[in-house]
């Protein structure tokens, strides 16, 4: 009996408490920087695409919402010919980001991507590619990799020695 | 006022006929409720508002709900009963109707013989009913109370299950083994 | 003729005000529940979201009014009409202010009991006609609950009737000139309040509906305006019980100071409506057998005791 009255009183007092609701369109909830939201493709510091078209993200995706086709430019640099994410299937698990060896594919704190037409949720490469470097600044895959695709000569990369001339026996 | 009385009377008769005629048990009960309601209107017009209210509260409100309740729980599909054609044969309905006709003739004779009664226009207050119940009819009220108490005790006794305290593995089935 | 016209105008005005209040209560309840749960509630449509009521009404009117093919059609249609009719008829006996009432019956209180006992049919028939297991369970629970609690409801008010010496609600209000009846009849007030919650099957006694067990009980199959009638019927029921409590225990239109009597009545009534919402916000639902044993083992003896003591005291001081 007493506990009933007590709970009534406590509930009544809640009228004067601060409300926990965040009134969304005017006021936005703070999203942490590692929040898994919309997927983007980033560029390296030289403003070139980071993606090398390795298909690891498509393989990691549990709902198979990523599809891409790799191709090469005249220098032999790999890039995706098309890159398509179907956000109506995407579950924002972030496995693609984990799988990506070049930090190209990243999830960013943005979720406001509602559409009236379901077809509009299929994002092409132009929609995905952003101008910046995303969460990992200063990383440039082709500056660290061994191959020469016109970014740097062989052996000029970071942590890389000059190539050995195999016709000379002396080091 | 008199026209209201006749409307209510005709409604009561019609709905009571429908109680018998309708095949669906729940619909029949609904007609019975309508009949009780129109009887309550008749009481009201005759100057007994207290009885009219009690009619609705007790009969239509409580007892008929229990009827509906039971019919609902024991509902049998009306389509599978073979007895529905029984009422079409004259053999089944001719006897009761003759008796009913005789009764109606008697009633009409008594009503018409005594001449026209104007409707009473004095309203009986609840207090008057209460006074009568606890003075003149006190014995009858007591007897009705005894009857109801006996009914409750009997229902409780019949509804009581013998409670056995057994181990949870020793159910009744295992006892026979 | 002039008198008849005046009476029918009053009746129509009361009807309109009541239906508006009942519809507005949807919004009031949602806002107040939200306030007691640290939320905002509907606040988008119009100022403070008050037009939410209009939006809800439009939605409910234009929804498909579906009758399941397995339902008993006529009874299915009849059930929601009963709840509205009985509750609206019950309002006809309530004196909102001197002169503002529809029917000054000298058996007013009994008329209310008659109507509320007929109201049980809407639950029973609605649940049965839906031809659905959950609805039937809801109907069975509802009918048992309503029949049981009607008894205590009636008995708890007998103390008031003894003290006022009349079933007429106007007389009962006038008998409270000196002291409001909730002081001498506090037990009766508490029992009537609990029975009133059970009678309108509001939370915490919403066992016939019990979303978490019976997915809405007797009105699972209803949609559109038929559901709307059950919905509005529930709010009308709250309003009715609050108005009755005001009339019977809190002096009806009697008040002090400069406010007109109708305003006093409405203030008291809204206080009780808000208390109903507070109950919903704070109390959990009891089990079904707990509800029944509370009724038959505690409230029934208490209301008998109240009746006996009141009668004895009235006789002693006469």
XYZ file of C-alpha atoms in Angstrom:
666
model
C 0.000 0.000 0.000
C 2.707 2.430 1.048
C 4.942 1.401 -1.819
C 2.132 2.127 -4.286
C 1.721 5.651 -2.957
C 5.474 6.096 -2.912
C 5.846 5.072 -6.530
C 3.003 7.391 -7.479
C 4.818 10.256 -5.757
C 8.155 9.434 -7.344
C 6.562 9.289 -10.769
C 4.864 12.596 -10.098
C 8.178 14.214 -9.204
C 9.526 13.186 -12.576
C 7.412 15.945 -14.070
C 10.029 18.411 -12.851
C 13.031 16.476 -14.077
C 15.022 17.329 -17.134
C 13.753 15.575 -20.235
C 16.085 13.116 -21.868
C 14.602 13.487 -25.337
C 16.818 15.097 -27.967
C 14.534 16.898 -30.383
C 16.205 15.542 -33.445
C 15.982 17.759 -36.487
C 16.708 20.925 -34.500
C 19.077 19.369 -32.026
C 21.391 16.537 -32.922
C 22.763 13.800 -30.809
C 26.573 13.902 -30.539
C 28.055 11.112 -32.600
C 31.451 9.700 -31.645
C 34.100 9.962 -34.380
C 34.260 6.211 -34.825
C 30.488 5.933 -35.250
C 29.644 3.549 -38.057
C 27.460 5.421 -40.495
C 27.552 6.226 -44.188
C 30.356 4.551 -46.132
C 32.769 6.723 -48.120
C 35.749 6.149 -50.348
C 38.656 8.381 -49.427
C 41.571 9.863 -51.340
C 45.232 9.871 -50.449
C 47.186 13.087 -49.748
C 47.952 13.420 -53.458
C 44.231 13.612 -54.130
C 44.181 10.261 -55.884
C 41.851 7.393 -55.111
C 43.070 5.152 -52.359
C 41.057 2.151 -53.453
C 43.117 -0.457 -55.237
C 40.211 -2.697 -56.218
C 41.285 -5.723 -54.184
C 37.690 -6.950 -53.594
C 38.399 -7.632 -49.904
C 35.577 -5.368 -48.816
C 33.120 -7.115 -51.118
C 34.303 -10.458 -49.786
C 34.002 -9.350 -46.172
C 30.538 -7.872 -46.566
C 28.036 -10.185 -44.828
C 25.085 -8.952 -46.859
C 26.870 -8.652 -50.187
C 25.968 -5.048 -50.698
C 29.297 -3.978 -52.239
C 30.104 -4.601 -55.853
C 33.072 -3.258 -57.784
C 35.209 -3.915 -60.782
C 38.947 -3.268 -60.659
C 40.890 -1.875 -63.573
C 44.312 -0.284 -64.227
C 45.332 3.024 -65.672
C 48.205 3.463 -68.173
C 50.773 3.471 -65.326
C 49.512 0.206 -63.931
C 47.825 1.820 -60.945
C 44.800 -0.203 -59.891
C 41.543 1.568 -59.236
C 37.899 0.536 -59.303
C 36.143 0.997 -62.611
C 32.865 1.170 -60.772
C 32.156 0.924 -57.081
C 28.604 0.415 -55.965
C 27.158 0.098 -52.470
C 23.513 -0.778 -51.993
C 22.661 1.023 -48.778
C 19.249 -0.539 -48.616
C 21.041 -3.796 -47.820
C 23.997 -2.431 -45.890
C 23.904 -3.200 -42.172
C 26.727 -0.803 -41.229
C 28.770 -3.531 -39.610
C 32.095 -1.976 -40.594
C 33.672 -5.231 -41.780
C 34.581 -3.593 -45.081
C 36.544 -0.944 -43.245
C 38.359 -3.658 -41.286
C 39.123 -5.579 -44.437
C 40.425 -2.644 -46.453
C 44.257 -2.773 -46.745
C 44.606 0.817 -47.954
C 42.235 2.722 -45.638
C 40.157 3.555 -48.711
C 36.743 2.501 -47.528
C 35.670 4.175 -44.291
C 32.516 4.560 -42.229
C 31.786 8.087 -41.072
C 29.440 9.503 -38.413
C 26.521 10.358 -40.663
C 23.233 8.515 -40.819
C 20.898 11.002 -42.484
C 20.519 9.250 -45.782
C 16.790 8.493 -45.955
C 15.212 8.359 -49.397
C 11.668 8.093 -50.645
C 12.763 5.941 -53.540
C 14.558 2.745 -52.670
C 16.566 2.885 -55.889
C 18.187 6.095 -54.711
C 19.886 4.170 -51.954
C 22.228 2.528 -54.438
C 25.322 4.725 -54.298
C 27.730 4.819 -57.189
C 31.415 5.693 -57.018
C 30.747 9.395 -57.646
C 28.455 9.441 -54.614
C 30.867 7.536 -52.434
C 34.134 9.269 -53.277
C 34.945 12.213 -51.057
C 37.573 14.888 -51.549
C 39.428 14.325 -48.275
C 41.387 11.625 -46.522
C 38.801 10.575 -43.980
C 39.980 9.325 -40.632
C 43.550 8.393 -41.559
C 45.549 11.417 -42.599
C 48.798 11.263 -44.440
C 48.602 7.676 -45.477
C 49.410 6.994 -49.083
C 49.486 3.368 -50.096
C 51.446 3.769 -53.293
C 54.186 5.691 -51.472
C 54.785 2.693 -49.271
C 54.175 -0.085 -51.727
C 56.945 -1.467 -53.879
C 55.341 -1.046 -57.241
C 55.922 1.931 -59.477
C 52.687 3.319 -60.761
C 53.869 6.812 -61.490
C 53.630 8.027 -57.896
C 57.277 7.412 -57.113
C 60.152 5.526 -58.610
C 61.187 2.080 -57.486
C 62.989 2.098 -54.179
C 62.005 5.672 -53.367
C 59.270 4.776 -51.018
C 59.164 5.085 -47.259
C 61.090 2.313 -45.484
C 62.337 1.092 -48.845
C 65.866 0.413 -50.046
C 67.154 1.092 -53.534
C 66.543 -1.845 -55.824
C 69.404 -4.237 -56.253
C 70.974 -4.347 -59.704
C 70.930 -8.084 -60.329
C 73.606 -7.799 -63.080
C 76.164 -6.655 -60.512
C 77.267 -9.151 -57.937
C 78.609 -6.486 -55.594
C 76.048 -5.020 -53.220
C -46.800 7.824 -22.470
C -49.213 5.044 -23.425
C -47.811 4.772 -26.928
C -44.358 4.251 -25.411
C -45.795 1.485 -23.279
C -47.215 -0.304 -26.299
C -44.015 0.097 -28.284
C -42.026 -1.380 -25.412
C -44.532 -4.201 -25.012
C -44.460 -5.126 -28.696
C -40.654 -4.980 -28.622
C -40.561 -7.265 -25.608
C -42.829 -9.807 -27.278
C -41.014 -9.676 -30.614
C -37.597 -10.053 -29.073
C -38.780 -12.922 -26.907
C -40.099 -14.672 -30.009
C -36.740 -14.096 -31.648
C -35.012 -15.714 -28.667
C -36.731 -18.954 -29.600
C -36.551 -18.539 -33.352
C -32.930 -17.558 -33.789
C -30.532 -20.435 -34.249
C -27.300 -18.807 -33.072
C -27.141 -19.122 -29.288
C -25.378 -15.812 -28.707
C -27.814 -13.956 -30.952
C -30.680 -15.527 -29.018
C -29.158 -14.246 -25.789
C -28.833 -10.787 -27.295
C -32.549 -10.829 -28.097
C -33.227 -11.928 -24.540
C -31.283 -8.911 -23.315
C -33.339 -6.641 -25.563
C -36.480 -8.227 -24.166
C -35.315 -7.585 -20.596
C -34.487 -3.996 -21.483
C -37.934 -3.398 -22.931
C -39.522 -4.938 -19.843
C -37.498 -2.503 -17.791
C -38.880 0.342 -19.901
C -42.372 -0.961 -19.159
C -41.636 -0.896 -15.441
C -40.383 2.640 -15.775
C -43.501 3.777 -17.568
C -45.686 2.078 -14.987
C -44.072 4.248 -12.322
C -41.506 1.918 -10.813
C -38.147 3.428 -11.758
C -36.347 1.563 -8.987
C -37.461 -1.831 -10.265
C -36.666 -0.732 -13.818
C -33.101 0.134 -12.818
C -32.714 -3.103 -10.866
C -34.003 -5.081 -13.838
C -31.256 -3.661 -16.000
C -28.540 -3.906 -13.356
C -29.282 -7.391 -12.111
C -30.862 -9.231 -15.016
C -29.510 -7.571 -18.125
C -26.262 -6.456 -16.530
C -25.107 -9.316 -14.387
C -27.041 -12.498 -14.970
C -27.170 -12.286 -18.743
C -23.464 -11.499 -18.893
C -22.863 -14.759 -17.084
C -25.136 -16.544 -19.574
C -23.235 -15.069 -22.487
C -20.043 -16.023 -20.713
C -21.047 -19.670 -20.417
C -22.388 -19.878 -23.967
C -19.191 -18.309 -25.203
C -17.057 -20.873 -23.447
C -19.170 -23.863 -24.460
C -19.822 -22.611 -27.939
C -20.904 -25.370 -30.301
C -21.084 -24.784 -33.987
C -24.738 -24.390 -34.895
C -24.289 -25.856 -38.357
C -23.687 -29.407 -37.193
C -26.820 -29.846 -35.123
C -29.409 -32.136 -36.652
C -32.176 -30.786 -34.483
C -32.779 -27.680 -36.508
C -35.434 -29.305 -38.659
C -37.345 -30.597 -35.671
C -39.295 -27.363 -35.287
C -40.644 -27.491 -38.791
C -42.640 -30.653 -38.103
C -46.076 -29.912 -36.696
C -45.793 -32.787 -34.235
C -43.230 -30.927 -32.174
C -44.866 -27.560 -31.917
C -48.590 -28.283 -31.997
C -48.937 -29.416 -28.372
C -47.141 -26.485 -26.741
C -48.926 -24.007 -28.967
C -52.354 -25.321 -27.971
C -51.446 -24.899 -24.303
C -50.073 -21.431 -24.991
C -53.237 -20.496 -26.903
C -55.430 -21.605 -24.017
C -53.351 -19.538 -21.625
C -53.559 -16.531 -23.919
C -57.314 -16.885 -24.223
C -57.602 -16.987 -20.440
C -55.443 -13.911 -20.110
C -57.375 -12.011 -22.757
C -60.647 -12.969 -21.079
C -59.424 -11.677 -17.759
C -58.018 -8.498 -19.216
C -61.038 -7.689 -21.353
C -63.522 -8.762 -18.710
C -62.354 -6.289 -16.149
C -62.625 -3.351 -18.451
C -60.186 -0.587 -19.207
C -57.657 0.400 -16.584
C -55.954 3.728 -16.946
C -52.276 3.583 -16.331
C -51.293 4.466 -12.766
C -49.419 7.710 -12.543
C -47.980 7.570 -9.103
C -44.268 7.024 -8.960
C -42.952 4.630 -6.358
C -39.744 5.876 -4.795
C -36.822 3.594 -3.939
C -37.400 4.354 -0.263
C -40.943 2.992 -0.466
C -39.699 -0.217 -2.060
C -37.042 -0.550 0.623
C -39.556 0.010 3.380
C -41.845 -2.659 1.997
C -38.996 -5.111 1.571
C -37.882 -4.781 5.172
C -41.322 -4.706 6.792
C -44.114 -6.419 4.924
C -42.014 -8.769 2.807
C -39.129 -9.233 5.233
C -39.768 -12.962 5.475
C -39.717 -13.405 1.706
C -36.518 -11.407 1.398
C -34.948 -13.536 4.133
C -36.029 -16.727 2.418
C -34.594 -15.532 -0.891
C -31.392 -14.708 0.926
C -31.241 -18.214 2.401
C -31.820 -19.714 -1.013
C -29.043 -17.677 -2.584
C -26.651 -18.493 0.248
C -27.431 -22.171 -0.152
C -26.815 -21.785 -3.864
C -23.421 -20.187 -3.280
C -22.395 -22.828 -0.759
C -23.548 -25.586 -3.107
C -21.726 -24.104 -6.067
C -18.587 -23.754 -4.009
C -18.848 -27.339 -2.841
C -19.431 -28.678 -6.341
C -16.702 -26.583 -7.838
C -14.132 -27.538 -5.257
C -11.445 -29.899 -6.420
C -9.944 -32.387 -4.096
C -6.484 -31.134 -3.412
C -3.801 -33.731 -3.222
C -0.304 -32.965 -2.126
C 1.933 -35.240 -4.064
C 5.489 -35.226 -5.085
C 5.791 -33.549 -8.443
C 6.684 -36.836 -10.132
C 3.781 -38.666 -8.514
C 0.950 -37.476 -10.696
C -2.395 -39.205 -10.824
C -1.334 -41.190 -13.871
C 1.581 -42.737 -12.112
C -0.519 -43.760 -9.166
C -2.231 -46.407 -11.229
C 1.011 -48.007 -12.192
C -41.814 23.905 -25.944
C -39.264 26.524 -24.955
C -38.212 24.344 -22.030
C -37.799 21.321 -24.332
C -35.680 23.341 -26.730
C -33.476 24.538 -23.893
C -33.057 20.995 -22.573
C -32.123 19.591 -25.955
C -29.646 22.412 -26.521
C -28.040 21.621 -23.164
C -27.921 17.935 -24.068
C -26.290 18.628 -27.429
C -23.799 21.015 -25.836
C -22.867 18.458 -23.191
C -22.473 15.775 -25.850
C -20.183 17.945 -27.961
C -18.111 19.057 -24.995
C -17.722 15.483 -23.798
C -16.662 14.090 -27.150
C -14.189 16.948 -27.523
C -12.820 16.319 -24.037
C -12.497 12.601 -24.736
C -10.648 13.228 -27.976
C -8.477 15.848 -26.323
C -7.636 13.391 -23.586
C -5.689 11.324 -26.103
C -3.304 14.233 -26.396
C -3.423 15.092 -22.691
C -2.625 11.541 -21.738
C 0.268 11.258 -24.160
C 1.751 14.580 -23.045
C 1.364 13.836 -19.352
C 2.718 10.297 -19.661
C 5.671 11.760 -21.478
C 6.190 14.370 -18.774
C 6.225 11.656 -16.127
C 8.634 9.571 -18.133
C 11.038 12.454 -18.854
C 9.963 12.733 -22.479
C 8.153 15.396 -24.509
C 5.309 13.524 -26.143
C 3.594 14.788 -29.284
C 4.709 18.412 -29.686
C 5.024 18.865 -33.425
C 1.523 19.281 -34.843
C 0.346 22.746 -33.906
C 1.120 24.595 -30.687
C 2.341 22.094 -28.096
C 1.112 19.406 -30.475
C -2.526 20.057 -29.733
C -3.477 19.398 -33.353
C -2.240 15.849 -32.871
C -5.824 15.131 -31.868
C -7.039 16.286 -35.276
C -4.355 14.262 -37.010
C -5.312 11.167 -35.028
C -8.968 11.661 -35.834
C -8.303 12.074 -39.537
C -6.161 8.972 -39.521
C -8.733 6.899 -37.682
C -11.577 8.017 -39.934
C -9.759 7.199 -43.148
C -8.360 3.867 -42.084
C -9.816 0.809 -43.696
C -12.772 -0.352 -41.642
C -12.096 -4.020 -41.878
C -14.379 -6.769 -40.654
C -12.648 -10.110 -40.513
C -14.360 -12.760 -42.655
C -14.397 -15.171 -39.720
C -16.141 -12.685 -37.429
C -19.801 -12.654 -36.488
C -20.603 -9.565 -38.499
C -23.674 -8.102 -36.780
C -22.364 -8.594 -33.253
C -18.968 -7.316 -34.348
C -20.556 -4.044 -35.450
C -22.819 -3.858 -32.416
C -20.088 -4.142 -29.777
C -18.286 -0.798 -30.211
C -21.605 1.001 -30.476
C -22.630 -0.333 -27.066
C -19.626 1.097 -25.280
C -20.153 4.598 -26.667
C -23.894 4.559 -26.107
C -23.857 3.328 -22.531
C -21.141 5.715 -21.412
C -22.687 8.716 -23.142
C -26.057 7.825 -21.639
C -24.478 7.643 -18.183
C -23.375 11.250 -18.574
C -26.991 12.337 -18.830
C -27.444 12.097 -15.060
C -24.376 14.067 -14.049
C -25.093 17.611 -12.884
C -22.253 19.732 -14.213
C -23.706 22.818 -12.584
C -27.119 23.804 -11.276
C -29.364 23.520 -14.329
C -26.740 22.070 -16.641
C -27.769 18.448 -16.753
C -29.771 16.337 -19.139
C -32.003 14.212 -16.951
C -32.718 14.887 -13.297
C -33.631 11.267 -12.523
C -34.477 10.450 -8.931
C -32.770 7.093 -9.440
C -29.745 8.760 -11.040
C -27.091 6.631 -9.411
C -28.916 3.413 -10.249
C -29.146 4.544 -13.854
C -25.373 4.863 -13.884
C -24.995 1.339 -12.512
C -27.429 0.002 -15.088
C -25.510 1.636 -17.910
C -22.119 0.526 -16.643
C -23.332 -3.047 -16.297
C -24.600 -2.932 -19.865
C -21.189 -1.593 -20.833
C -19.755 -4.998 -19.980
C -21.475 -6.341 -23.081
C -19.267 -4.339 -25.396
C -16.233 -6.184 -24.057
C -17.906 -9.580 -24.026
C -19.527 -9.332 -27.430
C -16.573 -7.621 -29.060
C -14.257 -10.364 -27.893
C -16.630 -13.142 -28.824
C -17.551 -11.779 -32.245
C -13.904 -11.400 -33.241
C -13.662 -15.191 -33.192
C -10.086 -15.059 -32.065
C -8.472 -16.776 -29.119
C -6.827 -13.711 -27.661
C -9.977 -11.655 -28.043
C -12.037 -14.343 -26.369
C -9.577 -14.509 -23.480
C -9.772 -10.739 -23.179
C -13.556 -10.892 -23.221
C -13.652 -13.556 -20.523
C -11.282 -11.581 -18.336
C -13.124 -8.357 -19.020
C -16.555 -9.665 -18.227
C -15.460 -11.363 -15.010
C -13.600 -8.245 -13.916
C -16.412 -5.859 -14.735
C -19.149 -7.936 -13.095
C -17.088 -8.389 -9.942
C -16.087 -4.778 -9.596
C -19.580 -3.483 -10.277
C -20.632 -5.037 -6.978
C -18.060 -3.166 -4.900
C -18.693 -0.065 -6.912
C -22.361 -0.189 -5.983
C -21.759 -1.051 -2.366
C -19.098 1.612 -1.896
C -21.539 4.289 -3.022
C -24.263 3.169 -0.652
C -22.547 5.097 2.144
C -22.923 8.267 0.110
C -26.532 7.425 -0.623
C -27.232 6.861 3.064
C -25.661 10.178 4.013
C -27.444 12.130 1.288
C -30.669 10.170 1.597
C -31.225 10.089 -2.139
C -30.149 8.474 -5.380
C -30.485 11.799 -7.129
C -27.093 13.263 -7.961
C -28.247 16.859 -7.584
C -29.454 16.078 -4.066
C -26.182 14.349 -3.319
C -24.231 17.431 -4.377
C -26.489 19.704 -2.334
C -26.011 17.441 0.690
C -22.287 18.248 0.549
C -22.797 21.940 1.313
C -21.091 21.656 4.689
C -18.545 18.929 4.234
C -17.513 17.081 1.096
C -18.222 13.393 1.318
C -14.664 12.224 0.809
C -13.930 13.073 4.443
C -16.654 10.998 6.121
C -16.689 8.473 3.264
C -12.967 8.140 2.662
C -13.119 4.342 2.532
C -16.001 4.473 0.103
C -14.052 6.949 -2.029
C -11.003 4.689 -2.206
C -13.071 1.610 -3.031
C -15.047 3.481 -5.658
C -11.877 4.787 -7.208
C -10.282 1.343 -7.429
C -13.496 -0.149 -8.778
C -13.728 2.701 -11.262
C -10.272 1.912 -12.611
C -11.229 -1.735 -12.979
C -14.561 -0.844 -14.535
C -12.984 1.285 -17.255
C -10.222 -1.343 -17.548
C -7.562 1.293 -17.337
C -4.032 0.600 -16.313
C -3.018 -0.819 -13.885
C -6.148 -2.972 -14.208
C -6.101 -3.238 -17.992
C -6.035 -7.004 -17.789
C -8.679 -7.520 -20.523
C -6.492 -5.600 -22.956
C -3.004 -6.370 -21.655
C -0.911 -5.590 -24.715
C 1.952 -7.731 -23.514
C -0.170 -10.832 -22.970
C -3.231 -10.556 -25.177
C -1.975 -8.092 -27.804
C -5.029 -5.859 -27.100
C -7.529 -8.405 -25.857
C -11.071 -7.928 -26.958
C -10.335 -5.311 -29.620
C -7.480 -7.063 -31.363
C -9.450 -7.475 -34.584
C -10.912 -3.984 -34.656
C -9.623 -1.252 -36.908
C -10.637 2.128 -38.200
C -13.522 3.906 -36.573
C -14.743 0.809 -34.739
C -11.457 0.699 -32.891
C -11.792 4.449 -32.526
C -15.066 3.961 -30.711
C -13.466 1.578 -28.218
C -10.615 4.035 -27.860
C -12.804 7.092 -27.326
C -15.051 4.949 -25.140
C -12.150 4.307 -22.827
C -11.435 8.003 -22.467
C -15.120 8.753 -22.036
C -15.122 6.138 -19.291
C -12.271 7.900 -17.518
C -14.104 11.188 -17.828
C -17.274 9.568 -16.496
C -15.595 8.053 -13.456
C -13.790 11.313 -12.742
C -17.022 13.270 -13.068
C -18.775 10.829 -10.747
C -16.037 11.025 -8.148
C -16.275 14.795 -8.326
C -20.027 14.702 -7.950
C -20.246 12.090 -5.239
C -17.230 12.787 -3.061
C -15.847 16.213 -3.900
C -18.887 18.397 -3.879
C -19.591 18.556 -7.604
C -19.936 22.148 -8.696
C -19.611 23.484 -5.137
C -16.645 25.719 -4.730
C -15.623 28.966 -3.197
C -14.624 32.311 -4.584
C -15.396 33.928 -7.854
C -15.246 31.069 -10.361
C -18.522 29.869 -11.876
C -19.750 26.412 -10.786
C -19.042 24.695 -14.110
C -15.409 25.718 -13.887
C -15.143 24.260 -10.399
C -16.623 21.025 -11.655
C -14.243 20.841 -14.599
C -11.195 21.649 -12.455
C -11.993 18.820 -10.062
C -12.802 16.453 -12.903
C -9.519 17.157 -14.683
C -7.590 16.631 -11.476
C -8.961 13.104 -11.321
C -8.377 12.480 -15.005
C -4.747 13.450 -14.469
C -4.604 11.099 -11.506
C -5.784 8.301 -13.797
C -2.910 9.109 -16.127
C -0.479 9.207 -13.212
C -1.639 5.731 -12.184
C -0.949 4.529 -15.688
C 2.487 6.084 -15.630
C 3.601 4.565 -12.372
C 1.959 1.257 -11.509
C 2.549 -2.192 -12.999
C -0.264 -4.540 -13.931
C -1.257 -7.099 -11.293
C -1.848 -10.729 -12.123
C -5.416 -11.743 -12.870
C -5.977 -13.795 -9.714
C -4.456 -10.977 -7.655
C -7.027 -8.604 -9.099
C -9.864 -10.987 -8.294
C -8.728 -11.727 -4.767
C -8.171 -8.025 -4.111
C -11.761 -7.482 -5.120
C -13.512 -10.315 -3.399
C -11.354 -10.712 -0.305
C -10.487 -7.109 0.544
C -12.715 -4.612 -1.202
C -15.989 -6.483 -0.713
C -15.659 -6.888 3.085
C -14.383 -3.322 3.364
C -17.345 -1.940 1.465
C -19.751 -3.958 3.622
C -18.017 -2.578 6.704
C -18.269 0.934 5.323
C -21.971 0.450 4.636
C -22.636 -0.935 8.110
C -20.689 1.730 9.992
C -22.191 4.548 7.956
C -25.696 3.228 8.475
C -25.150 2.785 12.202
C -23.684 6.253 12.639
C -26.444 7.899 10.629
C -29.043 6.119 12.740
C -27.236 7.084 15.953
C -27.012 10.775 15.167
C -30.484 11.034 13.732
